[in-house]
């Protein structure tokens, strides 16, 4: 059976259970529906990793739980600003220029990295992929991704120290 057929069958059999599980976590019908769809999308992308050591519904709920934790993490990073009548302080032109220069130096340092290292850094910083996902995308393992990212950070810091 093809992977697509397996996911279609899994969706038919388990979508309601995954949705109810997510609804119990989120208490939000729209979010539960969105995360359910994302769960099956992720399952479709990683069906080759399902080894049958647990029930398919358990595996799908593990993916759903991981997505819920990711959503909570992203939400906690977003700043909630209370609306007031006061106008917020604008950052100065100097601060803006310094920030732009630092950002430019950072991207120049990243650009100087060798190819797999550079790609890994871009995936981690802009794509917000986990180390396991990056390792899979680049045909390596999670430990390789972690170690290579650490080494890339060291090279970037060394490069940026030289330009200061």
Coordinates of C-alpha atoms in Angstrom, one line a residue:
X1 CA 0.0 0.0 0.0
X2 CA 1.4 3.4 -0.9
X3 CA 2.1 6.0 1.8
X4 CA -0.7 8.2 0.5
X5 CA -3.2 5.4 0.7
X6 CA -2.0 4.6 4.3
X7 CA -2.5 8.3 5.3
X8 CA -5.9 8.4 3.7
X9 CA -6.9 5.3 5.6
X10 CA -5.4 6.6 8.8
X11 CA -7.2 9.9 8.4
X12 CA -10.5 8.1 7.9
X13 CA -10.0 5.9 10.9
X14 CA -8.3 8.3 13.3
X15 CA -9.0 11.9 12.5
X16 CA -11.9 12.2 14.9
X17 CA -9.8 10.7 17.7
X18 CA -6.9 13.0 17.0
X19 CA -9.2 16.0 16.9
X20 CA -10.9 15.1 20.2
X21 CA -7.5 14.6 21.8
X22 CA -6.3 18.0 20.5
X23 CA -9.6 19.6 21.6
X24 CA -9.0 18.3 25.1
X25 CA -5.6 20.0 25.1
X26 CA -6.5 23.2 23.4
X27 CA -10.1 23.8 24.4
X28 CA -10.4 25.6 21.0
X29 CA -12.3 24.0 18.1
X30 CA -10.6 26.0 15.4
X31 CA -7.1 25.4 16.8
X32 CA -7.8 21.7 17.3
X33 CA -9.0 21.4 13.7
X34 CA -5.9 23.3 12.4
X35 CA -3.5 21.1 14.5
X36 CA -5.4 17.9 13.3
X37 CA -4.7 18.9 9.7
X38 CA -1.1 19.6 10.5
X39 CA -0.8 16.3 12.3
X40 CA -1.8 14.3 9.3
X41 CA 0.4 16.5 7.0
X42 CA 3.4 15.7 9.3
X43 CA 2.4 12.1 9.4
X44 CA 2.3 11.9 5.6
X45 CA 5.8 13.4 5.4
X46 CA 7.2 11.0 8.0
X47 CA 5.2 7.8 7.5
X48 CA 8.5 6.0 6.7
X49 CA 9.6 6.5 10.3
X50 CA 6.5 4.8 11.7
X51 CA 7.9 1.4 12.8
X52 CA 4.7 -0.2 14.1
X53 CA 6.0 -0.4 17.7
X54 CA 2.8 1.3 18.9
X55 CA -0.7 1.7 17.5
X56 CA -1.0 4.1 14.6
X57 CA -3.5 6.2 16.7
X58 CA -0.9 6.6 19.5
X59 CA 1.8 7.6 16.9
X60 CA -0.6 10.2 15.5
X61 CA -1.4 11.6 19.0
X62 CA 2.3 11.8 19.7
X63 CA 2.7 14.0 16.6
X64 CA -0.4 16.0 17.6
X65 CA 1.0 16.5 21.2
X66 CA 4.4 17.7 19.7
X67 CA 2.6 20.2 17.5
X68 CA 0.6 21.4 20.5
X69 CA 3.8 22.0 22.4
X70 CA 5.3 23.8 19.4
X71 CA 2.2 26.0 19.2
X72 CA 2.5 26.8 22.9
X73 CA 6.2 27.6 22.6
X74 CA 5.6 30.0 19.7
X75 CA 2.7 31.7 21.5
X76 CA 4.9 32.2 24.6
X77 CA 7.5 34.0 22.4
X78 CA 5.0 36.4 21.1
X79 CA 4.8 39.6 23.0
X80 CA 1.4 40.7 24.2
X81 CA 1.2 44.5 24.4
X82 CA -1.4 46.2 26.4
X83 CA -3.1 49.0 24.4
X84 CA -2.9 52.4 26.1
X85 CA -3.4 56.0 25.0
X86 CA 0.4 56.7 25.2
X87 CA 2.5 56.6 22.0
X88 CA 5.4 54.1 22.4
X89 CA 8.9 55.4 22.3
X90 CA 10.3 55.2 18.8
X91 CA 13.8 53.8 18.6
X92 CA 16.4 56.3 17.5
X93 CA 17.9 56.5 14.1
X94 CA 21.3 55.5 15.6
X95 CA 19.8 52.4 17.2
X96 CA 18.1 51.4 14.0
X97 CA 21.3 51.9 12.0
X98 CA 23.3 49.9 14.5
X99 CA 20.8 47.1 14.4
X100 CA 20.8 47.0 10.6
X101 CA 24.6 46.9 10.6
X102 CA 24.8 44.0 13.1
X103 CA 22.1 42.1 11.1
X104 CA 24.1 42.6 7.9
X105 CA 27.3 41.4 9.6
X106 CA 25.5 38.3 10.9
X107 CA 24.2 37.4 7.4
X108 CA 27.6 38.0 5.9
X109 CA 29.2 35.7 8.5
X110 CA 26.6 33.0 7.8
X111 CA 27.1 33.4 4.1
X112 CA 30.9 32.6 4.5
X113 CA 30.1 29.2 6.1
X114 CA 30.6 26.1 4.0
X115 CA 27.4 24.8 2.3
X116 CA 25.9 22.2 4.6
X117 CA 26.7 24.3 7.6
X118 CA 25.2 27.4 6.0
X119 CA 22.0 25.6 5.0
X120 CA 21.6 24.1 8.5
X121 CA 21.9 27.6 10.1
X122 CA 19.3 29.0 7.7
X123 CA 16.9 26.1 8.3
X124 CA 17.3 26.5 12.1
X125 CA 17.0 30.3 12.2
X126 CA 14.5 31.1 9.5
X127 CA 12.7 27.9 9.1
X128 CA 12.5 27.1 12.8
X129 CA 13.1 23.4 12.2
X130 CA 14.1 21.1 15.0
X131 CA 17.5 19.4 14.9
X132 CA 15.8 16.1 14.1
X133 CA 13.9 17.6 11.2
X134 CA 17.1 19.3 9.9
X135 CA 19.1 16.1 10.1
X136 CA 16.4 14.3 8.2
X137 CA 16.2 17.0 5.5
X138 CA 20.0 16.9 5.0
X139 CA 20.3 13.1 5.1
X140 CA 22.1 13.1 8.5
X141 CA 21.0 12.5 12.1
X142 CA 19.9 14.8 14.9
X143 CA 23.3 14.7 16.7
X144 CA 25.1 15.7 13.5
X145 CA 22.7 18.7 13.2
X146 CA 23.3 19.8 16.8
X147 CA 27.0 19.5 16.6
X148 CA 27.3 21.2 13.2
X149 CA 25.0 24.0 14.4
X150 CA 27.2 24.5 17.5
X151 CA 30.3 24.7 15.3
X152 CA 28.6 27.1 13.0
X153 CA 27.7 29.4 15.9
X154 CA 31.4 29.3 17.0
X155 CA 32.6 30.2 13.5
X156 CA 30.0 33.0 13.2
X157 CA 31.0 34.5 16.6
X158 CA 34.6 34.3 15.7
X159 CA 33.9 36.0 12.3
X160 CA 31.9 38.8 14.0
X161 CA 34.5 39.4 16.7
X162 CA 37.0 40.0 13.9
X163 CA 34.7 42.7 12.3
X164 CA 34.1 44.6 15.6

